[in-house]
């Protein structure tokens, strides 16, 4: 049985002080929640204070990106050991905003994925098609290319330590959500791909999260789908009440 995961991707929002306040509020609201893993992914500058705010709770910490090297002359970058010392257990990789605005390729995502696993961080690997690709019936092709690119060279044991997030680009921050059926179909495809590459047992162990305009109004239905093992939440994770409701809907499903 896969334990559902609800991860908040705060993107480039919240100063350190605001981040501390939001994390403290969430700690209070989620202190009695069991049966769901909650992960907060604040900006790098707030990792320490969010960790401090969450102390003594079961809420986990993640980062939104990292470099694949351990150290080096890479101005503006953050390494896996730096994330570990900040208290991170998870790292989001290959988010569509990284791919779109910072030219991240499948090769980059692959290098980061291998590095995260080497250093003991659990990667949340994002894949998803753009609107024109969906309309041209290329969703399957795009997802397969991104999955194969990201997971290239991994063995089943490594693959089993990952989390996948299906985030249709046309649904991110747009208010448009994939219908539960549409999302479930792609999750099924992802699980089949994982099964054919790494074996059925491995594929059954991997959490596949849905992301793209998840909010309290739609989270229950989405998370109730058999192949949807949680949510990667952007906008709605910036509001404690909304995020709490989404987490609660994961517990019930
Ligand atoms: P959204 O973002 O919930 O604001 O659509 C999701 C994401 O980008 O992870």
mmCIF file of N, CA and C in Angstrom, residues 77-209:
data_model
loop_
_atom_site.group_PDB
_atom_site.id
_atom_site.type_symbol
_atom_site.label_atom_id
_atom_site.label_comp_id
_atom_site.label_asym_id
_atom_site.label_seq_id
_atom_site.Cartn_x
_atom_site.Cartn_y
_atom_site.Cartn_z
ATOM 1 N N UNK A 77 24.106 28.213 -7.566
ATOM 2 C CA UNK A 77 23.523 26.869 -7.456
ATOM 3 C C UNK A 77 23.612 26.326 -6.021
ATOM 4 N N UNK A 78 22.856 25.277 -5.758
ATOM 5 C CA UNK A 78 22.811 24.649 -4.429
ATOM 6 C C UNK A 78 23.069 23.153 -4.617
ATOM 7 N N UNK A 79 23.907 22.582 -3.748
ATOM 8 C CA UNK A 79 24.284 21.174 -3.928
ATOM 9 C C UNK A 79 23.465 20.243 -3.030
ATOM 10 N N UNK A 80 23.459 18.950 -3.359
ATOM 11 C CA UNK A 80 22.730 17.990 -2.513
ATOM 12 C C UNK A 80 23.177 18.000 -1.045
ATOM 13 N N UNK A 81 24.497 18.008 -0.734
ATOM 14 C CA UNK A 81 24.865 18.042 0.697
ATOM 15 C C UNK A 81 24.357 19.300 1.412
ATOM 16 N N UNK A 82 24.283 20.416 0.678
ATOM 17 C CA UNK A 82 23.747 21.640 1.304
ATOM 18 C C UNK A 82 22.277 21.443 1.672
ATOM 19 N N UNK A 83 21.547 20.773 0.796
ATOM 20 C CA UNK A 83 20.127 20.517 1.086
ATOM 21 C C UNK A 83 19.995 19.569 2.273
ATOM 22 N N UNK A 84 20.865 18.581 2.324
ATOM 23 C CA UNK A 84 20.802 17.622 3.434
ATOM 24 C C UNK A 84 21.052 18.321 4.765
ATOM 25 N N UNK A 85 22.040 19.198 4.793
ATOM 26 C CA UNK A 85 22.330 19.872 6.068
ATOM 27 C C UNK A 85 21.231 20.872 6.435
ATOM 28 N N UNK A 86 20.480 21.313 5.439
ATOM 29 C CA UNK A 86 19.350 22.205 5.747
ATOM 30 C C UNK A 86 18.149 21.407 6.259
ATOM 31 N N UNK A 87 18.249 20.068 6.202
ATOM 32 C CA UNK A 87 17.165 19.234 6.734
ATOM 33 C C UNK A 87 16.250 18.652 5.672
ATOM 34 N N UNK A 88 16.618 18.801 4.404
ATOM 35 C CA UNK A 88 15.762 18.275 3.330
ATOM 36 C C UNK A 88 15.865 16.759 3.213
ATOM 37 N N UNK A 89 14.705 16.154 2.960
ATOM 38 C CA UNK A 89 14.671 14.729 2.653
ATOM 39 C C UNK A 89 14.253 14.537 1.188
ATOM 40 N N UNK A 90 13.645 15.558 0.625
ATOM 41 C CA UNK A 90 13.078 15.463 -0.725
ATOM 42 C C UNK A 90 13.595 16.610 -1.589
ATOM 43 N N UNK A 91 13.523 16.399 -2.904
ATOM 44 C CA UNK A 91 13.841 17.498 -3.812
ATOM 45 C C UNK A 91 12.997 17.345 -5.083
ATOM 46 N N UNK A 92 12.368 18.443 -5.475
ATOM 47 C CA UNK A 92 11.585 18.450 -6.717
ATOM 48 C C UNK A 92 12.570 18.599 -7.878
ATOM 49 N N UNK A 93 12.430 17.760 -8.883
ATOM 50 C CA UNK A 93 13.329 17.838 -10.043
ATOM 51 C C UNK A 93 12.531 17.897 -11.341
ATOM 52 N N UNK A 94 13.026 18.689 -12.277
ATOM 53 C CA UNK A 94 12.412 18.731 -13.605
ATOM 54 C C UNK A 94 11.041 19.371 -13.651
ATOM 55 N N UNK A 95 10.778 20.281 -12.713
ATOM 56 C CA UNK A 95 9.488 20.980 -12.756
ATOM 57 C C UNK A 95 9.362 21.699 -14.103
ATOM 58 N N UNK A 96 8.155 21.786 -14.622
ATOM 59 C CA UNK A 96 7.985 22.368 -15.978
ATOM 60 C C UNK A 96 8.461 23.819 -16.033
ATOM 61 N N UNK A 97 8.407 24.526 -14.890
ATOM 62 C CA UNK A 97 8.910 25.916 -14.904
ATOM 63 C C UNK A 97 10.431 25.931 -15.053
ATOM 64 N N UNK A 98 11.110 24.948 -14.509
ATOM 65 C CA UNK A 98 12.562 24.821 -14.709
ATOM 66 C C UNK A 98 12.851 24.473 -16.168
ATOM 67 N N UNK A 99 12.045 23.576 -16.709
ATOM 68 C CA UNK A 99 12.261 23.166 -18.107
ATOM 69 C C UNK A 99 11.985 24.352 -19.040
ATOM 70 N N UNK A 100 10.911 25.099 -18.739
ATOM 71 C CA UNK A 100 10.449 26.166 -19.634
ATOM 72 C C UNK A 100 11.317 27.429 -19.536
ATOM 73 N N UNK A 101 11.598 27.892 -18.319
ATOM 74 C CA UNK A 101 12.290 29.179 -18.145
ATOM 75 C C UNK A 101 13.793 29.045 -17.959
ATOM 76 N N UNK A 102 14.262 27.862 -17.591
ATOM 77 C CA UNK A 102 15.696 27.702 -17.320
ATOM 78 C C UNK A 102 16.319 26.599 -18.168
ATOM 79 N N UNK A 103 15.618 26.282 -19.240
ATOM 80 C CA UNK A 103 16.133 25.353 -20.264
ATOM 81 C C UNK A 103 16.609 24.017 -19.717
ATOM 82 N N UNK A 104 15.958 23.514 -18.708
ATOM 83 C CA UNK A 104 16.358 22.194 -18.198
ATOM 84 C C UNK A 104 15.921 21.107 -19.169
ATOM 85 N N UNK A 105 16.849 20.243 -19.489
ATOM 86 C CA UNK A 105 16.558 19.154 -20.433
ATOM 87 C C UNK A 105 16.376 17.847 -19.669
ATOM 88 N N UNK A 106 15.955 16.833 -20.382
ATOM 89 C CA UNK A 106 15.829 15.506 -19.765
ATOM 90 C C UNK A 106 17.192 15.025 -19.254
ATOM 91 N N UNK A 107 18.248 15.421 -19.946
ATOM 92 C CA UNK A 107 19.608 15.018 -19.527
ATOM 93 C C UNK A 107 19.951 15.644 -18.163
ATOM 94 N N UNK A 108 19.587 16.921 -17.998
ATOM 95 C CA UNK A 108 19.808 17.589 -16.704
ATOM 96 C C UNK A 108 19.035 16.855 -15.603
ATOM 97 N N UNK A 109 17.794 16.574 -15.913
ATOM 98 C CA UNK A 109 16.933 15.935 -14.912
ATOM 99 C C UNK A 109 17.522 14.572 -14.528
ATOM 100 N N UNK A 110 18.026 13.862 -15.522
ATOM 101 C CA UNK A 110 18.640 12.560 -15.279
ATOM 102 C C UNK A 110 19.871 12.688 -14.364
ATOM 103 N N UNK A 111 20.711 13.679 -14.649
ATOM 104 C CA UNK A 111 21.924 13.879 -13.832
ATOM 105 C C UNK A 111 21.528 14.240 -12.398
ATOM 106 N N UNK A 112 20.519 15.073 -12.252
ATOM 107 C CA UNK A 112 20.063 15.481 -10.915
ATOM 108 C C UNK A 112 19.431 14.309 -10.163
ATOM 109 N N UNK A 113 18.660 13.526 -10.892
ATOM 110 C CA UNK A 113 17.992 12.374 -10.284
ATOM 111 C C UNK A 113 19.032 11.390 -9.722
ATOM 112 N N UNK A 114 20.038 11.086 -10.527
ATOM 113 C CA UNK A 114 21.082 10.156 -10.077
ATOM 114 C C UNK A 114 21.822 10.725 -8.870
ATOM 115 N N UNK A 115 22.102 12.017 -8.923
ATOM 116 C CA UNK A 115 22.824 12.657 -7.834
ATOM 117 C C UNK A 115 21.989 12.662 -6.548
ATOM 118 N N UNK A 116 20.720 13.000 -6.666
ATOM 119 C CA UNK A 116 19.842 13.019 -5.485
ATOM 120 C C UNK A 116 19.853 11.647 -4.814
ATOM 121 N N UNK A 117 19.714 10.601 -5.610
ATOM 122 C CA UNK A 117 19.689 9.239 -5.055
ATOM 123 C C UNK A 117 21.020 8.886 -4.399
ATOM 124 N N UNK A 118 22.096 9.312 -5.045
ATOM 125 C CA UNK A 118 23.429 9.030 -4.493
ATOM 126 C C UNK A 118 23.592 9.660 -3.102
ATOM 127 N N UNK A 119 23.028 10.839 -2.936
ATOM 128 C CA UNK A 119 23.184 11.542 -1.656
ATOM 129 C C UNK A 119 22.059 11.229 -0.658
ATOM 130 N N UNK A 120 21.121 10.399 -1.065
ATOM 131 C CA UNK A 120 20.072 9.988 -0.137
ATOM 132 C C UNK A 120 18.895 10.944 -0.049
ATOM 133 N N UNK A 121 18.705 11.759 -1.083
ATOM 134 C CA UNK A 121 17.506 12.603 -1.145
ATOM 135 C C UNK A 121 16.463 11.885 -2.000
ATOM 136 N N UNK A 122 15.191 11.967 -1.611
ATOM 137 C CA UNK A 122 14.148 11.355 -2.446
ATOM 138 C C UNK A 122 13.701 12.350 -3.494
ATOM 139 N N UNK A 123 13.910 12.031 -4.763
ATOM 140 C CA UNK A 123 13.520 12.970 -5.808
ATOM 141 C C UNK A 123 12.027 12.893 -6.154
ATOM 142 N N UNK A 124 11.437 14.055 -6.361
ATOM 143 C CA UNK A 124 10.056 14.121 -6.882
ATOM 144 C C UNK A 124 10.206 14.574 -8.334
ATOM 145 N N UNK A 125 10.103 13.630 -9.241
ATOM 146 C CA UNK A 125 10.403 13.894 -10.652
ATOM 147 C C UNK A 125 9.140 14.324 -11.394
ATOM 148 N N UNK A 126 9.180 15.535 -11.965
ATOM 149 C CA UNK A 126 7.981 16.056 -12.622
ATOM 150 C C UNK A 126 7.997 15.800 -14.128
ATOM 151 N N UNK A 127 6.872 15.341 -14.624
ATOM 152 C CA UNK A 127 6.679 15.189 -16.065
ATOM 153 C C UNK A 127 5.309 15.759 -16.423
ATOM 154 N N UNK A 128 5.126 16.122 -17.681
ATOM 155 C CA UNK A 128 3.813 16.636 -18.085
ATOM 156 C C UNK A 128 3.867 17.247 -19.467
ATOM 157 N N UNK A 129 2.747 17.140 -20.165
ATOM 158 C CA UNK A 129 2.688 17.642 -21.540
ATOM 159 C C UNK A 129 2.135 19.061 -21.581
ATOM 160 N N UNK A 130 2.461 19.785 -22.668
ATOM 161 C CA UNK A 130 1.905 21.121 -22.883
ATOM 162 C C UNK A 130 0.558 20.978 -23.604
ATOM 163 N N UNK A 131 -0.167 22.084 -23.661
ATOM 164 C CA UNK A 131 -1.504 22.027 -24.254
ATOM 165 C C UNK A 131 -1.458 21.585 -25.719
ATOM 166 N N UNK A 132 -0.555 22.182 -26.502
ATOM 167 C CA UNK A 132 -0.515 21.810 -27.933
ATOM 168 C C UNK A 132 -0.146 20.338 -28.115
ATOM 169 N N UNK A 133 0.655 19.829 -27.198
ATOM 170 C CA UNK A 133 1.033 18.409 -27.304
ATOM 171 C C UNK A 133 -0.170 17.519 -26.994
ATOM 172 N N UNK A 134 -0.960 17.920 -25.992
ATOM 173 C CA UNK A 134 -2.166 17.149 -25.687
ATOM 174 C C UNK A 134 -3.128 17.208 -26.869
ATOM 175 N N UNK A 135 -3.296 18.419 -27.401
ATOM 176 C CA UNK A 135 -4.256 18.562 -28.506
ATOM 177 C C UNK A 135 -3.814 17.800 -29.761
ATOM 178 N N UNK A 136 -2.509 17.622 -29.900
ATOM 179 C CA UNK A 136 -2.001 16.858 -31.055
ATOM 180 C C UNK A 136 -1.882 15.365 -30.730
ATOM 181 N N UNK A 137 -2.532 14.957 -29.629
ATOM 182 C CA UNK A 137 -2.500 13.544 -29.204
ATOM 183 C C UNK A 137 -1.089 13.017 -28.949
ATOM 184 N N UNK A 138 -0.249 13.911 -28.437
ATOM 185 C CA UNK A 138 1.139 13.482 -28.215
ATOM 186 C C UNK A 138 1.457 13.275 -26.740
ATOM 187 N N UNK A 139 0.434 13.285 -25.896
ATOM 188 C CA UNK A 139 0.670 13.161 -24.448
ATOM 189 C C UNK A 139 1.526 11.934 -24.115
ATOM 190 N N UNK A 140 1.121 10.789 -24.660
ATOM 191 C CA UNK A 140 1.836 9.545 -24.344
ATOM 192 C C UNK A 140 3.297 9.615 -24.730
ATOM 193 N N UNK A 141 3.508 10.138 -25.944
ATOM 194 C CA UNK A 141 4.863 10.242 -26.477
ATOM 195 C C UNK A 141 5.742 11.148 -25.602
ATOM 196 N N UNK A 142 5.172 12.287 -25.197
ATOM 197 C CA UNK A 142 5.922 13.250 -24.381
ATOM 198 C C UNK A 142 6.262 12.650 -23.016
ATOM 199 N N UNK A 143 5.271 12.030 -22.394
ATOM 200 C CA UNK A 143 5.491 11.448 -21.062
ATOM 201 C C UNK A 143 6.537 10.336 -21.143
ATOM 202 N N UNK A 144 6.452 9.529 -22.191
ATOM 203 C CA UNK A 144 7.404 8.430 -22.338
ATOM 204 C C UNK A 144 8.822 8.980 -22.525
ATOM 205 N N UNK A 145 8.948 10.030 -23.319
ATOM 206 C CA UNK A 145 10.280 10.610 -23.548
ATOM 207 C C UNK A 145 10.838 11.192 -22.238
ATOM 208 N N UNK A 146 9.987 11.924 -21.513
ATOM 209 C CA UNK A 146 10.455 12.537 -20.258
ATOM 210 C C UNK A 146 10.806 11.472 -19.208
ATOM 211 N N UNK A 147 9.977 10.440 -19.124
ATOM 212 C CA UNK A 147 10.236 9.377 -18.147
ATOM 213 C C UNK A 147 11.521 8.631 -18.487
ATOM 214 N N UNK A 148 11.662 8.250 -19.753
ATOM 215 C CA UNK A 148 12.871 7.510 -20.152
ATOM 216 C C UNK A 148 14.108 8.377 -19.993
ATOM 217 N N UNK A 149 13.969 9.660 -20.307
ATOM 218 C CA UNK A 149 15.098 10.574 -20.158
ATOM 219 C C UNK A 149 15.508 10.700 -18.705
ATOM 220 N N UNK A 150 14.542 10.902 -17.848
ATOM 221 C CA UNK A 150 14.835 11.109 -16.421
ATOM 222 C C UNK A 150 15.400 9.849 -15.763
ATOM 223 N N UNK A 151 14.857 8.693 -16.112
ATOM 224 C CA UNK A 151 15.204 7.446 -15.416
ATOM 225 C C UNK A 151 16.321 6.659 -16.097
ATOM 226 N N UNK A 152 16.925 7.240 -17.123
ATOM 227 C CA UNK A 152 17.968 6.534 -17.876
ATOM 228 C C UNK A 152 19.114 6.065 -16.959
ATOM 229 N N UNK A 153 19.448 4.780 -17.065
ATOM 230 C CA UNK A 153 20.596 4.257 -16.332
ATOM 231 C C UNK A 153 20.300 3.870 -14.885
ATOM 232 N N UNK A 154 19.060 4.025 -14.447
ATOM 233 C CA UNK A 154 18.724 3.655 -13.063
ATOM 234 C C UNK A 154 18.378 2.166 -13.003
ATOM 235 N N UNK A 155 18.619 1.533 -11.856
ATOM 236 C CA UNK A 155 18.124 0.170 -11.692
ATOM 237 C C UNK A 155 16.838 0.203 -10.864
ATOM 238 N N UNK A 156 16.226 -0.970 -10.716
ATOM 239 C CA UNK A 156 14.901 -1.019 -10.071
ATOM 240 C C UNK A 156 14.944 -0.511 -8.630
ATOM 241 N N UNK A 157 16.035 -0.798 -7.942
ATOM 242 C CA UNK A 157 16.143 -0.371 -6.545
ATOM 243 C C UNK A 157 16.179 1.165 -6.459
ATOM 244 N N UNK A 158 16.910 1.767 -7.378
ATOM 245 C CA UNK A 158 16.973 3.237 -7.396
ATOM 246 C C UNK A 158 15.618 3.827 -7.800
ATOM 247 N N UNK A 159 15.016 3.232 -8.811
ATOM 248 C CA UNK A 159 13.725 3.751 -9.289
ATOM 249 C C UNK A 159 12.682 3.701 -8.171
ATOM 250 N N UNK A 160 12.750 2.633 -7.359
ATOM 251 C CA UNK A 160 11.756 2.462 -6.296
ATOM 252 C C UNK A 160 11.861 3.554 -5.227
ATOM 253 N N UNK A 161 13.009 4.241 -5.185
ATOM 254 C CA UNK A 161 13.192 5.298 -4.175
ATOM 255 C C UNK A 161 12.731 6.669 -4.683
ATOM 256 N N UNK A 162 12.106 6.695 -5.840
ATOM 257 C CA UNK A 162 11.672 7.987 -6.397
ATOM 258 C C UNK A 162 10.164 8.184 -6.222
ATOM 259 N N UNK A 163 9.772 9.418 -6.465
ATOM 260 C CA UNK A 163 8.353 9.790 -6.515
ATOM 261 C C UNK A 163 8.182 10.473 -7.867
ATOM 262 N N UNK A 164 7.074 10.204 -8.545
ATOM 263 C CA UNK A 164 6.833 10.874 -9.826
ATOM 264 C C UNK A 164 5.663 11.834 -9.638
ATOM 265 N N UNK A 165 5.744 13.003 -10.264
ATOM 266 C CA UNK A 165 4.592 13.921 -10.244
ATOM 267 C C UNK A 165 4.163 14.171 -11.685
ATOM 268 N N UNK A 166 2.919 13.837 -11.976
ATOM 269 C CA UNK A 166 2.372 14.166 -13.300
ATOM 270 C C UNK A 166 1.732 15.543 -13.212
ATOM 271 N N UNK A 167 2.315 16.488 -13.943
ATOM 272 C CA UNK A 167 1.801 17.857 -13.913
ATOM 273 C C UNK A 167 1.591 18.356 -15.342
ATOM 274 N N UNK A 168 0.371 18.209 -15.867
ATOM 275 C CA UNK A 168 0.125 18.736 -17.216
ATOM 276 C C UNK A 168 0.386 20.244 -17.216
ATOM 277 N N UNK A 169 1.243 20.698 -18.112
ATOM 278 C CA UNK A 169 1.682 22.100 -18.078
ATOM 279 C C UNK A 169 0.495 23.053 -18.210
ATOM 280 N N UNK A 170 -0.502 22.658 -18.994
ATOM 281 C CA UNK A 170 -1.674 23.503 -19.219
ATOM 282 C C UNK A 170 -2.550 23.641 -17.973
ATOM 283 N N UNK A 171 -2.268 22.845 -16.955
ATOM 284 C CA UNK A 171 -3.081 22.913 -15.731
ATOM 285 C C UNK A 171 -2.361 23.636 -14.593
ATOM 286 N N UNK A 172 -1.083 23.990 -14.811
ATOM 287 C CA UNK A 172 -0.316 24.598 -13.716
ATOM 288 C C UNK A 172 -0.597 26.094 -13.607
ATOM 289 N N UNK A 173 -1.123 26.476 -12.468
ATOM 290 C CA UNK A 173 -1.364 27.884 -12.191
ATOM 291 C C UNK A 173 -2.413 28.522 -13.094
ATOM 292 N N UNK A 174 -3.180 27.702 -13.814
ATOM 293 C CA UNK A 174 -4.142 28.250 -14.770
ATOM 294 C C UNK A 174 -5.574 28.163 -14.264
ATOM 295 N N UNK A 175 -5.767 27.400 -13.194
ATOM 296 C CA UNK A 175 -7.128 27.187 -12.716
ATOM 297 C C UNK A 175 -7.792 26.030 -13.461
ATOM 298 N N UNK A 176 -7.183 25.587 -14.559
ATOM 299 C CA UNK A 176 -7.712 24.432 -15.298
ATOM 300 C C UNK A 176 -7.103 23.175 -14.691
ATOM 301 N N UNK A 177 -7.957 22.225 -14.366
ATOM 302 C CA UNK A 177 -7.425 20.985 -13.802
ATOM 303 C C UNK A 177 -7.718 19.858 -14.763
ATOM 304 N N UNK A 178 -6.841 18.886 -14.827
ATOM 305 C CA UNK A 178 -7.165 17.675 -15.585
ATOM 306 C C UNK A 178 -8.357 17.039 -14.878
ATOM 307 N N UNK A 179 -9.251 16.429 -15.618
ATOM 308 C CA UNK A 179 -10.346 15.729 -14.946
ATOM 309 C C UNK A 179 -9.719 14.526 -14.232
ATOM 310 N N UNK A 180 -10.391 14.039 -13.194
ATOM 311 C CA UNK A 180 -9.826 12.873 -12.500
ATOM 312 C C UNK A 180 -9.549 11.731 -13.470
ATOM 313 N N UNK A 181 -10.419 11.559 -14.464
ATOM 314 C CA UNK A 181 -10.228 10.488 -15.450
ATOM 315 C C UNK A 181 -8.993 10.719 -16.309
ATOM 316 N N UNK A 182 -8.840 11.955 -16.788
ATOM 317 C CA UNK A 182 -7.663 12.280 -17.614
ATOM 318 C C UNK A 182 -6.375 12.042 -16.827
ATOM 319 N N UNK A 183 -6.363 12.517 -15.591
ATOM 320 C CA UNK A 183 -5.166 12.364 -14.769
ATOM 321 C C UNK A 183 -4.899 10.884 -14.502
ATOM 322 N N UNK A 184 -5.938 10.159 -14.130
ATOM 323 C CA UNK A 184 -5.754 8.738 -13.811
ATOM 324 C C UNK A 184 -5.187 7.967 -15.005
ATOM 325 N N UNK A 185 -5.659 8.315 -16.227
ATOM 326 C CA UNK A 185 -5.161 7.633 -17.434
ATOM 327 C C UNK A 185 -3.654 7.819 -17.586
ATOM 328 N N UNK A 186 -3.185 9.059 -17.368
ATOM 329 C CA UNK A 186 -1.742 9.303 -17.536
ATOM 330 C C UNK A 186 -0.965 8.628 -16.397
ATOM 331 N N UNK A 187 -1.531 8.631 -15.195
ATOM 332 C CA UNK A 187 -0.858 7.946 -14.081
ATOM 333 C C UNK A 187 -0.700 6.451 -14.392
ATOM 334 N N UNK A 188 -1.746 5.898 -14.999
ATOM 335 C CA UNK A 188 -1.702 4.484 -15.384
ATOM 336 C C UNK A 188 -0.599 4.253 -16.417
ATOM 337 N N UNK A 189 -0.507 5.173 -17.349
ATOM 338 C CA UNK A 189 0.541 5.079 -18.375
ATOM 339 C C UNK A 189 1.925 5.129 -17.718
ATOM 340 N N UNK A 190 2.104 6.067 -16.783
ATOM 341 C CA UNK A 190 3.393 6.197 -16.095
ATOM 342 C C UNK A 190 3.719 4.902 -15.344
ATOM 343 N N UNK A 191 2.713 4.345 -14.674
ATOM 344 C CA UNK A 191 2.964 3.114 -13.914
ATOM 345 C C UNK A 191 3.322 1.955 -14.860
ATOM 346 N N UNK A 192 2.657 1.921 -16.014
ATOM 347 C CA UNK A 192 2.980 0.866 -16.994
ATOM 348 C C UNK A 192 4.405 1.032 -17.504
ATOM 349 N N UNK A 193 4.790 2.283 -17.785
ATOM 350 C CA UNK A 193 6.159 2.539 -18.255
ATOM 351 C C UNK A 193 7.163 2.076 -17.203
ATOM 352 N N UNK A 194 6.896 2.452 -15.947
ATOM 353 C CA UNK A 194 7.796 2.048 -14.859
ATOM 354 C C UNK A 194 7.844 0.529 -14.742
ATOM 355 N N UNK A 195 6.692 -0.103 -14.916
ATOM 356 C CA UNK A 195 6.610 -1.558 -14.829
ATOM 357 C C UNK A 195 7.419 -2.223 -15.925
ATOM 358 N N UNK A 196 7.328 -1.677 -17.142
ATOM 359 C CA UNK A 196 8.053 -2.315 -18.248
ATOM 360 C C UNK A 196 9.561 -2.093 -18.118
ATOM 361 N N UNK A 197 9.971 -0.995 -17.507
ATOM 362 C CA UNK A 197 11.411 -0.727 -17.357
ATOM 363 C C UNK A 197 11.991 -1.389 -16.113
ATOM 364 N N UNK A 198 11.229 -1.388 -15.015
ATOM 365 C CA UNK A 198 11.813 -1.786 -13.723
ATOM 366 C C UNK A 198 11.086 -2.947 -13.040
ATOM 367 N N UNK A 199 10.053 -3.460 -13.678
ATOM 368 C CA UNK A 199 9.304 -4.575 -13.091
ATOM 369 C C UNK A 199 8.075 -4.088 -12.327
ATOM 370 N N UNK A 200 7.082 -4.969 -12.254
ATOM 371 C CA UNK A 200 5.786 -4.601 -11.684
ATOM 372 C C UNK A 200 5.891 -4.228 -10.199
ATOM 373 N N UNK A 201 6.693 -4.991 -9.463
ATOM 374 C CA UNK A 201 6.822 -4.741 -8.013
ATOM 375 C C UNK A 201 7.322 -3.336 -7.756
ATOM 376 N N UNK A 202 8.331 -2.958 -8.504
ATOM 377 C CA UNK A 202 8.916 -1.624 -8.355
ATOM 378 C C UNK A 202 7.872 -0.568 -8.693
ATOM 379 N N UNK A 203 7.185 -0.760 -9.813
ATOM 380 C CA UNK A 203 6.189 0.229 -10.260
ATOM 381 C C UNK A 203 5.073 0.407 -9.226
ATOM 382 N N UNK A 204 4.717 -0.701 -8.559
ATOM 383 C CA UNK A 204 3.636 -0.634 -7.572
ATOM 384 C C UNK A 204 4.041 0.122 -6.307
ATOM 385 N N UNK A 205 5.349 0.248 -6.107
ATOM 386 C CA UNK A 205 5.812 0.919 -4.881
ATOM 387 C C UNK A 205 5.946 2.427 -5.042
ATOM 388 N N UNK A 206 5.961 2.893 -6.292
ATOM 389 C CA UNK A 206 6.255 4.315 -6.534
ATOM 390 C C UNK A 206 4.993 5.174 -6.429
ATOM 391 N N UNK A 207 5.066 6.219 -5.615
ATOM 392 C CA UNK A 207 3.948 7.158 -5.523
ATOM 393 C C UNK A 207 3.926 8.041 -6.767
ATOM 394 N N UNK A 208 2.777 8.142 -7.393
ATOM 395 C CA UNK A 208 2.631 9.058 -8.523
ATOM 396 C C UNK A 208 1.642 10.150 -8.099
ATOM 397 N N UNK A 209 2.164 11.376 -7.992
ATOM 398 C CA UNK A 209 1.352 12.502 -7.526
ATOM 399 C C UNK A 209 0.772 13.243 -8.724
#
